[in-house]
PDB file of C-alpha atoms in Angstrom:
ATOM      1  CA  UNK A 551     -15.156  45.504  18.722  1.00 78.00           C
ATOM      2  CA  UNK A 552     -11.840  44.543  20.008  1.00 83.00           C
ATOM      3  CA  UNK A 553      -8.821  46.588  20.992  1.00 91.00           C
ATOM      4  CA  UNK A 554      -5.069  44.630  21.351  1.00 94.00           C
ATOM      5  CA  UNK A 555      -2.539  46.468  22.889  1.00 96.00           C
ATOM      6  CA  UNK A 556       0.970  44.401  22.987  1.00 97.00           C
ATOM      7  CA  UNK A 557       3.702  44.802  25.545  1.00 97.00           C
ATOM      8  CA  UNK A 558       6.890  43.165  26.787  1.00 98.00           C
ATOM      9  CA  UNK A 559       9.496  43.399  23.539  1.00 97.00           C
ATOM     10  CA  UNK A 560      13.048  44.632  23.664  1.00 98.00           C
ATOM     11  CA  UNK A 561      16.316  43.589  22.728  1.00 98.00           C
ATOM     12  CA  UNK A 562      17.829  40.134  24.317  1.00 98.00           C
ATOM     13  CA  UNK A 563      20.924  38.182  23.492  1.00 98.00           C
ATOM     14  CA  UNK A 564      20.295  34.427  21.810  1.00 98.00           C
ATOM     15  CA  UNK A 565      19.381  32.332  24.114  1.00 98.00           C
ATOM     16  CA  UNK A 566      17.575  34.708  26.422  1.00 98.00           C
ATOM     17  CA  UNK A 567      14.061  34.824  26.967  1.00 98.00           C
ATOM     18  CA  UNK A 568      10.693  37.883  27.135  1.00 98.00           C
ATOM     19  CA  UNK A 569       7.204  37.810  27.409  1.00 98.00           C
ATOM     20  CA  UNK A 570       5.013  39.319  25.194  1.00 98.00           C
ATOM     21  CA  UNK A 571       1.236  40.891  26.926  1.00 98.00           C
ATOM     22  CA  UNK A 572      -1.533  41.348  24.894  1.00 96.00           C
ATOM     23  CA  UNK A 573      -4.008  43.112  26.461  1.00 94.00           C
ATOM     24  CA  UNK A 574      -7.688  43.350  25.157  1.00 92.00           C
ATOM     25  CA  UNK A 575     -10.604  45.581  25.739  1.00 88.00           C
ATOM     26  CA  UNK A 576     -14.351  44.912  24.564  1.00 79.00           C
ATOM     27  CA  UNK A 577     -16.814  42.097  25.468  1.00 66.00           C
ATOM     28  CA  UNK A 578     -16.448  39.686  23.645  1.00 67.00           C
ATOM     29  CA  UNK A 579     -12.795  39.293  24.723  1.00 63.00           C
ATOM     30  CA  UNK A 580     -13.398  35.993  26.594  1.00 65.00           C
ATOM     31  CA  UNK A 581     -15.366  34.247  23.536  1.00 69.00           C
ATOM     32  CA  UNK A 582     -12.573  34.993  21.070  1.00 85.00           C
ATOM     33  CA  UNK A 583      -9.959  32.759  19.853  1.00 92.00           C
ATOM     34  CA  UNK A 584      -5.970  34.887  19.502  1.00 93.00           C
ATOM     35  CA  UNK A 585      -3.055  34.991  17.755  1.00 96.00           C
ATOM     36  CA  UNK A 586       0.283  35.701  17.565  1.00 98.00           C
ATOM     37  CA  UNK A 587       2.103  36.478  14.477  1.00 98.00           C
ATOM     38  CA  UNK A 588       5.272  38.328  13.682  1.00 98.00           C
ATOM     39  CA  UNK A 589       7.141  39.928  10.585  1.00 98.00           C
ATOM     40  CA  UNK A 590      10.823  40.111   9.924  1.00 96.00           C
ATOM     41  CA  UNK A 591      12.185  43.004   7.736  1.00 91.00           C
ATOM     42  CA  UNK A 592      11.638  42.247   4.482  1.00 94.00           C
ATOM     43  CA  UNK A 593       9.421  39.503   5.039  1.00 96.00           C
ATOM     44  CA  UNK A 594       5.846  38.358   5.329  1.00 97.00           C
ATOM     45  CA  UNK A 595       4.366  38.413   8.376  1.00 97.00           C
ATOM     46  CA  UNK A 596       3.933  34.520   9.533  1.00 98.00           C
ATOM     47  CA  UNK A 597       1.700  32.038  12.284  1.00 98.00           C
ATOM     48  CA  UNK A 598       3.503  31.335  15.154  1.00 98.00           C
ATOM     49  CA  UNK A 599       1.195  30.829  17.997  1.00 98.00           C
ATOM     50  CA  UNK A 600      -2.703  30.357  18.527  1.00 97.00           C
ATOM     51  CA  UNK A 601      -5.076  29.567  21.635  1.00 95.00           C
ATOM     52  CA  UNK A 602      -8.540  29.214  22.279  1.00 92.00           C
ATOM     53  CA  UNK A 603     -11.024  31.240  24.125  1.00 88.00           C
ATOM     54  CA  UNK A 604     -11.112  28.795  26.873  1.00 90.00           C
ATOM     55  CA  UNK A 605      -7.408  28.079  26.399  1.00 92.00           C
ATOM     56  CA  UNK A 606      -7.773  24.270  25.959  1.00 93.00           C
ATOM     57  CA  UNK A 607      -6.474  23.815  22.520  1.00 95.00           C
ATOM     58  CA  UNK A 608      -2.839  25.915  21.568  1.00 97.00           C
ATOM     59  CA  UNK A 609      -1.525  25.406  17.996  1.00 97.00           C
ATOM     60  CA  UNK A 610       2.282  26.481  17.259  1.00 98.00           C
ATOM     61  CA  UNK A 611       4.028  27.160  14.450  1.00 98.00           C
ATOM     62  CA  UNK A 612       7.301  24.657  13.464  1.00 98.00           C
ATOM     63  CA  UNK A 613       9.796  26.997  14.764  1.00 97.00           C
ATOM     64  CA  UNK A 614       8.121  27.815  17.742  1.00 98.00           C
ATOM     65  CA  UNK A 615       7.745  24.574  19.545  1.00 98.00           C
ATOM     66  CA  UNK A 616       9.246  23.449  22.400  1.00 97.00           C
ATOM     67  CA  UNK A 617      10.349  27.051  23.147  1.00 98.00           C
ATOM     68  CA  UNK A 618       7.329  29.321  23.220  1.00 98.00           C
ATOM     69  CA  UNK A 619       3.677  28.848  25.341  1.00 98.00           C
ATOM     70  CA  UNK A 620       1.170  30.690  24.612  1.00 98.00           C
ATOM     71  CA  UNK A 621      -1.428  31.366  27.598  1.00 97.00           C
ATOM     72  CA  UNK A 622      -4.343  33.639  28.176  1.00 94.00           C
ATOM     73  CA  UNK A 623      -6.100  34.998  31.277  1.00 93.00           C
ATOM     74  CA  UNK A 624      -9.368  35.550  30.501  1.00 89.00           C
ATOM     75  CA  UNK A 625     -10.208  37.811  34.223  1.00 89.00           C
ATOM     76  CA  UNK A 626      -7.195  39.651  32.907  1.00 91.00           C
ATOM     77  CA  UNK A 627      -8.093  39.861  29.440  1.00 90.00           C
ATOM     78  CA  UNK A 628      -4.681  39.031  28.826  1.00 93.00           C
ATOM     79  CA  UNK A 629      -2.559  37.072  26.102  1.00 95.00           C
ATOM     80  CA  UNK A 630       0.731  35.818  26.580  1.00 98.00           C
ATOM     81  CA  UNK A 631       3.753  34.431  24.383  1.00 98.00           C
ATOM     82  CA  UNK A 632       6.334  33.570  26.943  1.00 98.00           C
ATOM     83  CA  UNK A 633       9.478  33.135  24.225  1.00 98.00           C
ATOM     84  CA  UNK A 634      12.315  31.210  25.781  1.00 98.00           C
ATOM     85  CA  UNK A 635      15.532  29.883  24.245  1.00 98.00           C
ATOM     86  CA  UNK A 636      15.561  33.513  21.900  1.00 98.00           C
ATOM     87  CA  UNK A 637      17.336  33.016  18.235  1.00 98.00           C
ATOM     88  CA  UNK A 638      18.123  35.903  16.103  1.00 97.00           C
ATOM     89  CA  UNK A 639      15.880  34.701  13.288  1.00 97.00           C
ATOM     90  CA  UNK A 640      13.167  35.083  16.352  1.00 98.00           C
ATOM     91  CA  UNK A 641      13.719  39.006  15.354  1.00 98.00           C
ATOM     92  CA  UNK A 642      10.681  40.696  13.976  1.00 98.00           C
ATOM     93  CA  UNK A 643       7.221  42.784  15.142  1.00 98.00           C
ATOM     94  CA  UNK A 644       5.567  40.680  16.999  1.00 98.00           C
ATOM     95  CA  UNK A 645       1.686  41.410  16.501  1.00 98.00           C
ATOM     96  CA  UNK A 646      -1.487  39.705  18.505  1.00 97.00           C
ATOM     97  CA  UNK A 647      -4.527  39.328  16.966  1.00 96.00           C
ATOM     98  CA  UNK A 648      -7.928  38.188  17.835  1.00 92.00           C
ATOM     99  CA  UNK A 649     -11.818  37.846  16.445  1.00 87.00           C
ATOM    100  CA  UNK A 650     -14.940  37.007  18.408  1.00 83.00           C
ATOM    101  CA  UNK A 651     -16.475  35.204  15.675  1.00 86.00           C
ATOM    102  CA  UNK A 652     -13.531  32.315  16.488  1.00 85.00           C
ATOM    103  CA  UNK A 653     -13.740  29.549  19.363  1.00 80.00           C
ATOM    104  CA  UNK A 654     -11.420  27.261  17.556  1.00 88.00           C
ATOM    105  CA  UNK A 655      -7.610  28.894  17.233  1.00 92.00           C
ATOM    106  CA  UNK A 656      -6.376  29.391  13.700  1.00 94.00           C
ATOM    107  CA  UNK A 657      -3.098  29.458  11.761  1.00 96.00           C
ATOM    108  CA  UNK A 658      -3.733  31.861   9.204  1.00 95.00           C
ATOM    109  CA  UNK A 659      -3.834  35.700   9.738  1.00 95.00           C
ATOM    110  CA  UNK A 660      -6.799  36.164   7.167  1.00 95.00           C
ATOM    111  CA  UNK A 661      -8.836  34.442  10.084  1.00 94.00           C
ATOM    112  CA  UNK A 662      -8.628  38.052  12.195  1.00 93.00           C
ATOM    113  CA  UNK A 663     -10.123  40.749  11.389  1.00 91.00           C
ATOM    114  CA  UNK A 664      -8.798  42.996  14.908  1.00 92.00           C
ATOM    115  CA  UNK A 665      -4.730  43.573  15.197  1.00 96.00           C
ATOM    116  CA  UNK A 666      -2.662  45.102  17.790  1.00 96.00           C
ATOM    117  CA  UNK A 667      -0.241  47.883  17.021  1.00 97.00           C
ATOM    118  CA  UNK A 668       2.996  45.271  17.403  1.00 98.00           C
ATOM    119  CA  UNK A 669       5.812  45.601  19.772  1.00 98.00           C
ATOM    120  CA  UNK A 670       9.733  44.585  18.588  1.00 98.00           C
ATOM    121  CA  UNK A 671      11.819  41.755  19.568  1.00 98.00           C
ATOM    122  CA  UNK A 672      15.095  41.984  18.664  1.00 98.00           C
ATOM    123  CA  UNK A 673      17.367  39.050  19.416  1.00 98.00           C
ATOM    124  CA  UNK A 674      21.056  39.837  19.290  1.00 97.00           C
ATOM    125  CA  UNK A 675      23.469  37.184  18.793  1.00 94.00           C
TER     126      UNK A 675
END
């Protein structure tokens, strides 16, 4: 079992920048490949960041490179999406996700099978 627990939204002007946490609990934290994903209002929730358990291979989605690194701290148990150069279509519940049973990052949220709860970013323009 794994338990996410995201931190760090809030409401920024474009162009700004915030750091999402994602803190985990349960052993098999370190072994486990996560995710980032968000959802816009009335849309699907979409990929836009992956890294491995060891943190040697990141994937990104399109609209996400060149402005957002994803890291992890394994001592900390700790993901991060530091989001810089903020656009309003960055807006949406930002969700981290994660599953022990993955070593190699993946793009697709049917991959997970353990969410967080989602914190808001709100980019204001």
């Amino acid at each position: 079992q794994v338990q996410l627990v995201e931190s760090g939204g809030g409401l920024v002007q474009a162009g700004g920048s915030l750091r999402l946490s994602c803190a985990a609990s349960g052993r098999t934290f370190s072994v486990s490949a996560m995710g980032w994903f968000r959802q816009a209002p009335g849309k699907e929730r979409e990929f836009v960041a992956a890294i491995s358990w060891s943190g040697s291979t990141t994937y990104y989605a399109d609209s996400a490179k060149g402005r957002f690194t994803i890291s992890r701290d394994n001592a900390k148990n700790t993901v991060y999406l530091q989001m810089n150069s903020l656009k309003p279509e960055d807006t949406g519940v930002y969700y981290c996700a994660a599953d022990p049973r993955l070593t190699v990052p993946r793009r697709s949220e049917y991959e997970y099978d353990y969410w967080g709860q989602g914190t808001q970013v709100t980019v204001s323009s």
